[in-house]
CSV table of C-alpha atoms and ligand atoms in Angstrom, one decimal:
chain,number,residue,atom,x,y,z
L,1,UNK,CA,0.0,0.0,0.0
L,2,UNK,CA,2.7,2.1,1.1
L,3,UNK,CA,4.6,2.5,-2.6
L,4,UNK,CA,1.0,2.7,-4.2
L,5,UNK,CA,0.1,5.7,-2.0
L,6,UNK,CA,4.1,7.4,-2.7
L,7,UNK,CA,3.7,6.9,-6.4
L,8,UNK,CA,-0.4,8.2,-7.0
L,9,UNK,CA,-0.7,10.7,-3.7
L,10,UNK,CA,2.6,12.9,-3.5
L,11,UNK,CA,1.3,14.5,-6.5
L,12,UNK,CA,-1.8,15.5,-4.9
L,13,UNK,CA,0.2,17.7,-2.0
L,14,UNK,CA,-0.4,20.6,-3.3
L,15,UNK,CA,-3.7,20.2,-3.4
L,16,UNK,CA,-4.1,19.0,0.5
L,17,UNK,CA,-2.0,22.0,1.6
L,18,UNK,CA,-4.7,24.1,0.2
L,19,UNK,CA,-7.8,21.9,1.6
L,20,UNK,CA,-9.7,22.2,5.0
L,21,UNK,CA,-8.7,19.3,6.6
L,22,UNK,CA,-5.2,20.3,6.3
L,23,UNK,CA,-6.0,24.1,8.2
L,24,UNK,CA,-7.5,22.5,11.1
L,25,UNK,CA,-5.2,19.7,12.0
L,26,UNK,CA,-2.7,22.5,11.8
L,27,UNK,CA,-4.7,24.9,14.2
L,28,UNK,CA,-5.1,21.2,16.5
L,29,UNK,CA,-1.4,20.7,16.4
L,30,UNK,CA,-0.6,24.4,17.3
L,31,UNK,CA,-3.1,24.4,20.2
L,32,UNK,CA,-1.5,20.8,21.4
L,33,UNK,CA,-5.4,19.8,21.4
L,34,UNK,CA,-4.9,16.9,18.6
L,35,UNK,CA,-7.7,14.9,19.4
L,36,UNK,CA,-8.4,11.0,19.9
L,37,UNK,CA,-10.1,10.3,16.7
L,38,UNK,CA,-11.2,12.5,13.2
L,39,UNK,CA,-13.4,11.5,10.8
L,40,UNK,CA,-12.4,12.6,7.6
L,41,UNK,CA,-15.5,13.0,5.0
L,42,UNK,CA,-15.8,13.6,1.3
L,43,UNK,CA,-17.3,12.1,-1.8
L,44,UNK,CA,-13.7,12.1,-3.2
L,45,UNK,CA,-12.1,8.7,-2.8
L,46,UNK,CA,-8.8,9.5,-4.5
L,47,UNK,CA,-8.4,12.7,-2.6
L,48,UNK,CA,-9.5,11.1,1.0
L,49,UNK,CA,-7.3,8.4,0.5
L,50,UNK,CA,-4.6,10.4,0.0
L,51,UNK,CA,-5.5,13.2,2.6
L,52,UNK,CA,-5.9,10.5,5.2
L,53,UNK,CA,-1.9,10.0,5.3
L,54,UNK,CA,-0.9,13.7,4.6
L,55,UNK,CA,-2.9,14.0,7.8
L,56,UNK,CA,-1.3,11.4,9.8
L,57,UNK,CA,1.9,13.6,8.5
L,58,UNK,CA,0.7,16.6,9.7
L,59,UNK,CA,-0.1,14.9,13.4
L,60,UNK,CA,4.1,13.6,13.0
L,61,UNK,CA,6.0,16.2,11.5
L,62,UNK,CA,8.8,17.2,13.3
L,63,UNK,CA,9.1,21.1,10.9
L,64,UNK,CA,7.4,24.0,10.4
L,65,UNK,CA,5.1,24.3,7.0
L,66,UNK,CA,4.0,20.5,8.1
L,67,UNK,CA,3.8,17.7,6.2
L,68,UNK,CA,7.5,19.1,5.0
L,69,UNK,CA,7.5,15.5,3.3
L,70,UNK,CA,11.8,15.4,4.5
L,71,UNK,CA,11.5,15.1,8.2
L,72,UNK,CA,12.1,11.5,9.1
L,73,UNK,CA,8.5,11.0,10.2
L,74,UNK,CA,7.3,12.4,7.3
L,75,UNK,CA,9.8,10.4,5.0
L,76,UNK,CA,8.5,7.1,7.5
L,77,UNK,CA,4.8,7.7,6.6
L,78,UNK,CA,5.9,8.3,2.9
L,79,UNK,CA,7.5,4.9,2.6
L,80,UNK,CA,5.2,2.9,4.6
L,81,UNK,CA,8.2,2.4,7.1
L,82,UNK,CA,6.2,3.9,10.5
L,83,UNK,CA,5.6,1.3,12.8
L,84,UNK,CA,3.3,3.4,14.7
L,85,UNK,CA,1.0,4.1,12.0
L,86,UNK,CA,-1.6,0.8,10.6
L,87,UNK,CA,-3.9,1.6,8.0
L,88,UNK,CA,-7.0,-1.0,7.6
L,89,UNK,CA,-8.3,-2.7,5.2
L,90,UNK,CA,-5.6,-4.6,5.0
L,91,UNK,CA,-7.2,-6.3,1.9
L,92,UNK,CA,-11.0,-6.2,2.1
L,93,UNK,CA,-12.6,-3.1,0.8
L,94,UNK,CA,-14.2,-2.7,4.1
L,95,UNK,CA,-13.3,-3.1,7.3
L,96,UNK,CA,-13.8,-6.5,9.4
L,97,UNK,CA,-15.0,-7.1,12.9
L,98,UNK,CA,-12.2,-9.0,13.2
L,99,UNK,CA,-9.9,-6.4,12.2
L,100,UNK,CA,-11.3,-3.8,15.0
L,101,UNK,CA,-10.6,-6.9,17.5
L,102,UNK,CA,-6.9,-6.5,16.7
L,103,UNK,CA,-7.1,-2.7,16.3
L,104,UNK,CA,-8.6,-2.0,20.1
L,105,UNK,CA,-5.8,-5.0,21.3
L,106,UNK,CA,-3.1,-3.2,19.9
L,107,UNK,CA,-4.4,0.3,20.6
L,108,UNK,CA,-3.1,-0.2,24.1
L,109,UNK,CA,0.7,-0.7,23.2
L,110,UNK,CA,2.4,2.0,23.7
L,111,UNK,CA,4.0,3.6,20.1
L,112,UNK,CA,7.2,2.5,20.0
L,113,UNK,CA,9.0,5.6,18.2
L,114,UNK,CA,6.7,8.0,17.9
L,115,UNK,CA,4.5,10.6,19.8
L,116,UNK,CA,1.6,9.7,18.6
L,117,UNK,CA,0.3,5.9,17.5
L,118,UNK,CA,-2.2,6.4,14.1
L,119,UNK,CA,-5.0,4.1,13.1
L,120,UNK,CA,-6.6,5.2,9.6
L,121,UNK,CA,-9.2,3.4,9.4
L,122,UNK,CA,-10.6,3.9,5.8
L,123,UNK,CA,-14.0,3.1,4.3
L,124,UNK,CA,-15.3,3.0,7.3
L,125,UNK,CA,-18.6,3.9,6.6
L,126,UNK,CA,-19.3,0.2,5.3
L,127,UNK,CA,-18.2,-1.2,8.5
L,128,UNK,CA,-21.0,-2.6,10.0
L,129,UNK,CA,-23.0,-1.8,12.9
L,130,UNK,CA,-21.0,-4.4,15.2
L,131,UNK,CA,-18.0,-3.8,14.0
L,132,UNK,CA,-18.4,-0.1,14.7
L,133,UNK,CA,-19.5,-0.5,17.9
L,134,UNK,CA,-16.8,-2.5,18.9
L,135,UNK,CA,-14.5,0.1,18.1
L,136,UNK,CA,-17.1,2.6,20.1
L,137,UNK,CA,-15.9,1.4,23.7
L,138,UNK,CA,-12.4,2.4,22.5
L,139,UNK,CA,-13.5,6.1,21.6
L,140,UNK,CA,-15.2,6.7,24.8
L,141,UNK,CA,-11.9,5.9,27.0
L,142,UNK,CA,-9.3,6.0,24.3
L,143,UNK,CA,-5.3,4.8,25.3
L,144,UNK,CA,-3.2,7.8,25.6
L,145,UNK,CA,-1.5,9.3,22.3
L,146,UNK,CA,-4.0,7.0,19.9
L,147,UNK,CA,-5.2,9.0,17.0
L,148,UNK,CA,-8.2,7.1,14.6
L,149,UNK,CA,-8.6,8.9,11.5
L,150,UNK,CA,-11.5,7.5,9.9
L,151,UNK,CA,-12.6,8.3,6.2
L,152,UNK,CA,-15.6,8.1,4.8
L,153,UNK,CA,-17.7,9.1,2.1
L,154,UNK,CA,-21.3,8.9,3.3
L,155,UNK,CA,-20.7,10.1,7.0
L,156,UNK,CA,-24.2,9.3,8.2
L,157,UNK,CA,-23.2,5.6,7.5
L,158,UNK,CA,-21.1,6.3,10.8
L,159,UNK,CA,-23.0,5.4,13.8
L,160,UNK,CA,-23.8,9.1,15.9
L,161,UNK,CA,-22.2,8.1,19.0
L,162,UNK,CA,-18.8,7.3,17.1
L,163,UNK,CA,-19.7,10.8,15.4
L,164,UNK,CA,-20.1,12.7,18.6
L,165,UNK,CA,-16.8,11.2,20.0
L,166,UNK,CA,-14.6,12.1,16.7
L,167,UNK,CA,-13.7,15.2,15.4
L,168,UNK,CA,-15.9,15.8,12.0
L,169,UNK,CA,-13.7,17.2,8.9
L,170,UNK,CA,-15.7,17.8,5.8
L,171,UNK,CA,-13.6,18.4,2.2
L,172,UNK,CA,-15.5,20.0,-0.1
L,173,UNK,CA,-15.3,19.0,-4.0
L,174,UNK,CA,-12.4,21.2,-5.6
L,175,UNK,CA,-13.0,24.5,-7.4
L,176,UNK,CA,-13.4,23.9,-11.5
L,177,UNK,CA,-10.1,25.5,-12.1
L,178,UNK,CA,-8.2,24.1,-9.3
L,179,UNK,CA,-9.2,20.5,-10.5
L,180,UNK,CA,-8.6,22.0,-14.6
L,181,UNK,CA,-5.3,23.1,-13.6
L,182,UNK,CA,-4.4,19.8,-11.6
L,183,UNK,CA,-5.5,17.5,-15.1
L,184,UNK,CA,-2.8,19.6,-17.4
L,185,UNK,CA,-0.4,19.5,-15.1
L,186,UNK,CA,-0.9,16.1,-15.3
L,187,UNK,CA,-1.0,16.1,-19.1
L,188,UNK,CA,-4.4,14.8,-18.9
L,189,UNK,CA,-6.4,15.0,-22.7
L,190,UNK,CA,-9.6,17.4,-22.4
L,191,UNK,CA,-8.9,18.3,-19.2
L,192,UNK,CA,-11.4,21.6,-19.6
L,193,UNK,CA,-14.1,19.0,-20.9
L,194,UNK,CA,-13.7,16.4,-17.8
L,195,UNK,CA,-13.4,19.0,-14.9
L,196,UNK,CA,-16.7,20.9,-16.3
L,197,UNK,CA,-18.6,17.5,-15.7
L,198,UNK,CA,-16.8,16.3,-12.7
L,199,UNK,CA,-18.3,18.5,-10.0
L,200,UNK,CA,-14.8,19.2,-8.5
L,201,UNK,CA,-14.5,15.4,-7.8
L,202,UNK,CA,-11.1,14.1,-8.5
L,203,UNK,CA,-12.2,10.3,-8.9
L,204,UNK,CA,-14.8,11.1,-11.0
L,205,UNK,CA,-12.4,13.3,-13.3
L,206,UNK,CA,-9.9,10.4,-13.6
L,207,UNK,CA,-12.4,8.1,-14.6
L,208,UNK,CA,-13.5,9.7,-17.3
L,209,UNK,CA,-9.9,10.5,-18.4
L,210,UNK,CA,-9.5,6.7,-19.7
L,211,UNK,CA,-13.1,7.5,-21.3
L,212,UNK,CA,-12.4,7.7,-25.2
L,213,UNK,CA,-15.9,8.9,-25.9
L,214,UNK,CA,-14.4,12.6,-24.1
L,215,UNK,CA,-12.5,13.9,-26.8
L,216,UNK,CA,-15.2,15.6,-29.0
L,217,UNK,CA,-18.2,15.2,-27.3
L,218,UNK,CA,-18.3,18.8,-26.4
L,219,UNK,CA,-18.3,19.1,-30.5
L,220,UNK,CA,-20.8,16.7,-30.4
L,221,UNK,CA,-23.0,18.4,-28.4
L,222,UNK,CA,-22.5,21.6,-29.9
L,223,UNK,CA,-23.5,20.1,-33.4
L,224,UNK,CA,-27.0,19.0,-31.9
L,225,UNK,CA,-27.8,22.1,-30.6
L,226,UNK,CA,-26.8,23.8,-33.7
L,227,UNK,CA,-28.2,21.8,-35.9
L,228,UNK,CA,-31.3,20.4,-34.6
L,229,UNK,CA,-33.6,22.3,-36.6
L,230,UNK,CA,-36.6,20.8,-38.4
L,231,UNK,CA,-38.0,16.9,-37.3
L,232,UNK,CA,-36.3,15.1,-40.4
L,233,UNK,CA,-32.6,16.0,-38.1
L,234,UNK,CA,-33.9,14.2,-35.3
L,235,UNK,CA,-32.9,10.5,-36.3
L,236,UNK,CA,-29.3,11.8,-37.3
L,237,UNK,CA,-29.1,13.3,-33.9
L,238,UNK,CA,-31.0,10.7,-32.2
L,239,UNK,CA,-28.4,8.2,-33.8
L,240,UNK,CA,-25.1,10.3,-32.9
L,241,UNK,CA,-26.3,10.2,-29.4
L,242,UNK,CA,-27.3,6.6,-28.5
L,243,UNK,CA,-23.7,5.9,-30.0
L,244,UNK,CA,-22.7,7.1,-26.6
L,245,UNK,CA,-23.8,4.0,-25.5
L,246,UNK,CA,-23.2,3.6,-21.7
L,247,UNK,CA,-21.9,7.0,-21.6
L,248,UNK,CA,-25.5,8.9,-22.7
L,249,UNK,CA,-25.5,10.0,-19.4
L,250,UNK,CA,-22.5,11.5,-19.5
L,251,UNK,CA,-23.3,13.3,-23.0
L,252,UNK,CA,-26.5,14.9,-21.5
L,253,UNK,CA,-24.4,16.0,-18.1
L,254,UNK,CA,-22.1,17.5,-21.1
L,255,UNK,CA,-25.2,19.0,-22.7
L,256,UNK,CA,-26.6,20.6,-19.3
L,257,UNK,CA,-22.8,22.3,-18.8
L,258,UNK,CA,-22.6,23.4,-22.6
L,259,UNK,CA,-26.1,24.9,-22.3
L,260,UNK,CA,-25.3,26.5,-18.6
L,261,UNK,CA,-22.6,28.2,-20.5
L,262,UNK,CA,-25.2,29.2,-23.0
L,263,UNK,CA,-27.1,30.9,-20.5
L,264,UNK,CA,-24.1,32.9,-19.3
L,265,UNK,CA,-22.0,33.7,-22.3
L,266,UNK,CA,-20.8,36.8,-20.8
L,267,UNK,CA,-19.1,35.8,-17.8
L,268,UNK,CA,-15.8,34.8,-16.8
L,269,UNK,CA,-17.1,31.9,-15.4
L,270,UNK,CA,-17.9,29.7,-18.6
L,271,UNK,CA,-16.5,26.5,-19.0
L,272,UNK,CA,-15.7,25.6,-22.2
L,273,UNK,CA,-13.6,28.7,-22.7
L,274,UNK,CA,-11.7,26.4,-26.3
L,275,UNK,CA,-15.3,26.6,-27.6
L,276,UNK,CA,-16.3,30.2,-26.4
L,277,UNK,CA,-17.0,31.2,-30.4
L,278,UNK,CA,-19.6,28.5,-30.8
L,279,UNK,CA,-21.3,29.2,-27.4
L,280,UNK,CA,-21.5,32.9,-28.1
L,281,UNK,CA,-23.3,31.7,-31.4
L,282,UNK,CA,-25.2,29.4,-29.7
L,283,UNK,CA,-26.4,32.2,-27.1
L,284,UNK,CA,-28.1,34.3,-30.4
L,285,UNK,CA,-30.4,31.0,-30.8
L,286,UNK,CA,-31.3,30.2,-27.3
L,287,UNK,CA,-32.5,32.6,-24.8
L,288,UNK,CA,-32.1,31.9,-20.8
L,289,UNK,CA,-36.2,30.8,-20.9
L,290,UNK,CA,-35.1,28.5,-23.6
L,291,UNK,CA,-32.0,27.2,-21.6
L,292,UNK,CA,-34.3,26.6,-18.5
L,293,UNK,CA,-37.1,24.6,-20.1
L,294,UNK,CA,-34.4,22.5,-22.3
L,295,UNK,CA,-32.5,21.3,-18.8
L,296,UNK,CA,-35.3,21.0,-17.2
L,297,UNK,CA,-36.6,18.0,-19.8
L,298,UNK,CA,-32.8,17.2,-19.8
L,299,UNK,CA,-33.6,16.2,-15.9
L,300,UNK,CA,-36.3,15.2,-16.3
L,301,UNK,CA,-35.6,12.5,-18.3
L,302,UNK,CA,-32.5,11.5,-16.9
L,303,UNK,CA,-34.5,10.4,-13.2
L,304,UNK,CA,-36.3,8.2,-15.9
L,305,UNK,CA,-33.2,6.9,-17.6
L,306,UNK,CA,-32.9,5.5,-14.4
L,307,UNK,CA,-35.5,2.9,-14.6
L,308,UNK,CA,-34.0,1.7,-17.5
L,309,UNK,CA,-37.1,3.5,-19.5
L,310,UNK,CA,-36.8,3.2,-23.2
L,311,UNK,CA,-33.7,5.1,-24.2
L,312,UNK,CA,-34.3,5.6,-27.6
L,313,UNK,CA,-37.9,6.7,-27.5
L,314,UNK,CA,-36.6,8.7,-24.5
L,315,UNK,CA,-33.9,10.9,-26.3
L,316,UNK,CA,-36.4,11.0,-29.4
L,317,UNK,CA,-38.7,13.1,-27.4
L,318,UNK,CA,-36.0,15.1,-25.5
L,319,UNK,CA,-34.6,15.9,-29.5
L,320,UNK,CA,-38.6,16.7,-30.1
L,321,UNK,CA,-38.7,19.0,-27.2
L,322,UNK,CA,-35.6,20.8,-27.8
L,323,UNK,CA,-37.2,21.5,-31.4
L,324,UNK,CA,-40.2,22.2,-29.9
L,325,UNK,CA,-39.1,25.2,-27.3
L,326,UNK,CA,-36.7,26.3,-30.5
L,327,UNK,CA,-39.7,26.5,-32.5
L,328,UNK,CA,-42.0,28.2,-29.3
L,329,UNK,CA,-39.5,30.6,-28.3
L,330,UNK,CA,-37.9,31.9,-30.7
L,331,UNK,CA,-35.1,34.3,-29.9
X,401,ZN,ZN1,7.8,16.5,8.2
């Protein structure tokens, strides 16, 4: 685990030294107030992953401008050579009752060169009821210089009275540009396309990098929009679509963003800034009434994609609709 999380998190530093979590484990450690157990929440399982052992470096590091990444702690944690810190899962995705047995047993070793003994306990949301609970009696008389971090996506998963005993840390998604910025560094393809449908969610983003169907479907979509224009289009477009396959969903979430965009032309804030030309033509076609009734179908008939409705019959009518509010509204 340890060489997997040196090779795919150290990039994501940067990013940490800039989130929440990392500003108050810092004001923690400054107050000398670092408590017994954290649970460390986002949708983001890249990021928490990866945040989870920046934050047991922040609890170790011996230097100012913590995790420094050099100090020996900090190096320890990096290699996976610090004794005093067990992550779990070991191998299952989530955590065993079994494995809480040996966690609370070992809990009340003393660390053995460290200040501080670190459990990150991850997933551990899908722990289940009796396995949390076990690890309950622990958190309401904890051994001295034990820190839990517990990650989790879904925090309600976590029963309340571990809740109550923990420290809560929310990390919200990443800003558009912060996760744009990340991708090219990265030399990830499209990068302005994937971090306009990712919601700021770094797991999501990476995903869809290995997704061929990215590159050009922000053409793709622009050519419906465009081009959708009398009913005898609708089986071209209908067909171009459906091509999409498994990733429909994904072309309509790009459709919603391109159209969003539409809507605000004007601002700064756009987020297909490589296809600013076509938007701005787009915006003399369809007015912010227009945009509004259009996602609103979009939504619509996405919940009923859901129930695995007819897809074809389903983006038919949404192509129908589109013509129809075109046709009704005309700019
Ligand atoms: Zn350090």
């Amino acid at each position: 685990m340890a060489k997997v999380w040196y090779n795919t998190c150290v990039e994501l530093i940067d990013l940490y030294r800039n989130s929440d979590i990392h500003k108050k484990i810092l004001l923690d450690k400054h107050a000398d107030m670092i408590n017994h157990a954290y649970i460390l929440s986002s949708a983001d399982s890249i990021l928490l992953d990866a945040y989870a052992g920046f934050f047991a470096q922040d609890i170790c590091c011996e230097c100012v401008g913590s995790p420094c990444m050099t100090c020996l702690p900090c190096q320890k944690i990096l290699h996976g050579n610090m004794v005093d810190l067990s992550i779990y899962p070991k191998t299952e995705k989530s955590l065993v009752v079994e494995d809480i047995s040996n966690i609370v047993v070992d809990s009340y070793i003393r660390p053995m060169d460290s200040k501080y003994k670190i459990y990150i306990l991850k997933n551990f949301d899908l722990c289940t009821v009796q396995g949390q609970n076990k690890l309950l009696k622990t958190l309401e008389e904890p051994p001295q210089n034990v820190v839990f971090i517990l990650t989790c996506s879904n925090e309600d998963m976590v029963l309340m009275t571990i809740r109550s005993r923990a420290k809560v840390l929310h990390e919200h998604a990443l800003s558009k540009k912060c996760l744009s910025d990340y991708l090219q560094t990265h030399g990830i393809v499209n990068a302005e396309t994937i971090s306009s449908i990712s919601d700021g969610n770094l797991t999501t983003a990476m995903a869809l990098s290995h997704n061929r169907n990215v590159s050009g479907i922000v053409d793709d979509v622009i050519g419906v929009l465009m081009g959708l224009n009398s009913s005898r289009d609708i089986l071209k477009y209908s067909s171009k679509i459906l091509s999409y396959k498994k990733d429909i969903g994904f072309f309509l979430e790009t459709m919603v963003s391109v159209l969003r965009d539409i809507a605000i032309v004007n601002s700064a804030e756009i987020n297909f800034i490589s296809h600013k030309k076509e938007i701005e033509e787009l915006s003399q076609i369809y007015s912010a009434r227009m945009i509004d009734k259009i996602v609103k179908n979009i939504t619509s008939m996405f919940n009923k994609m859901d129930f695995n409705c007819n897809v074809t019959g389903l983006i038919d009518q949404m192509l129908l609709d589109i013509l129809e509010v075109k046709f009704l509204c005309k700019k």
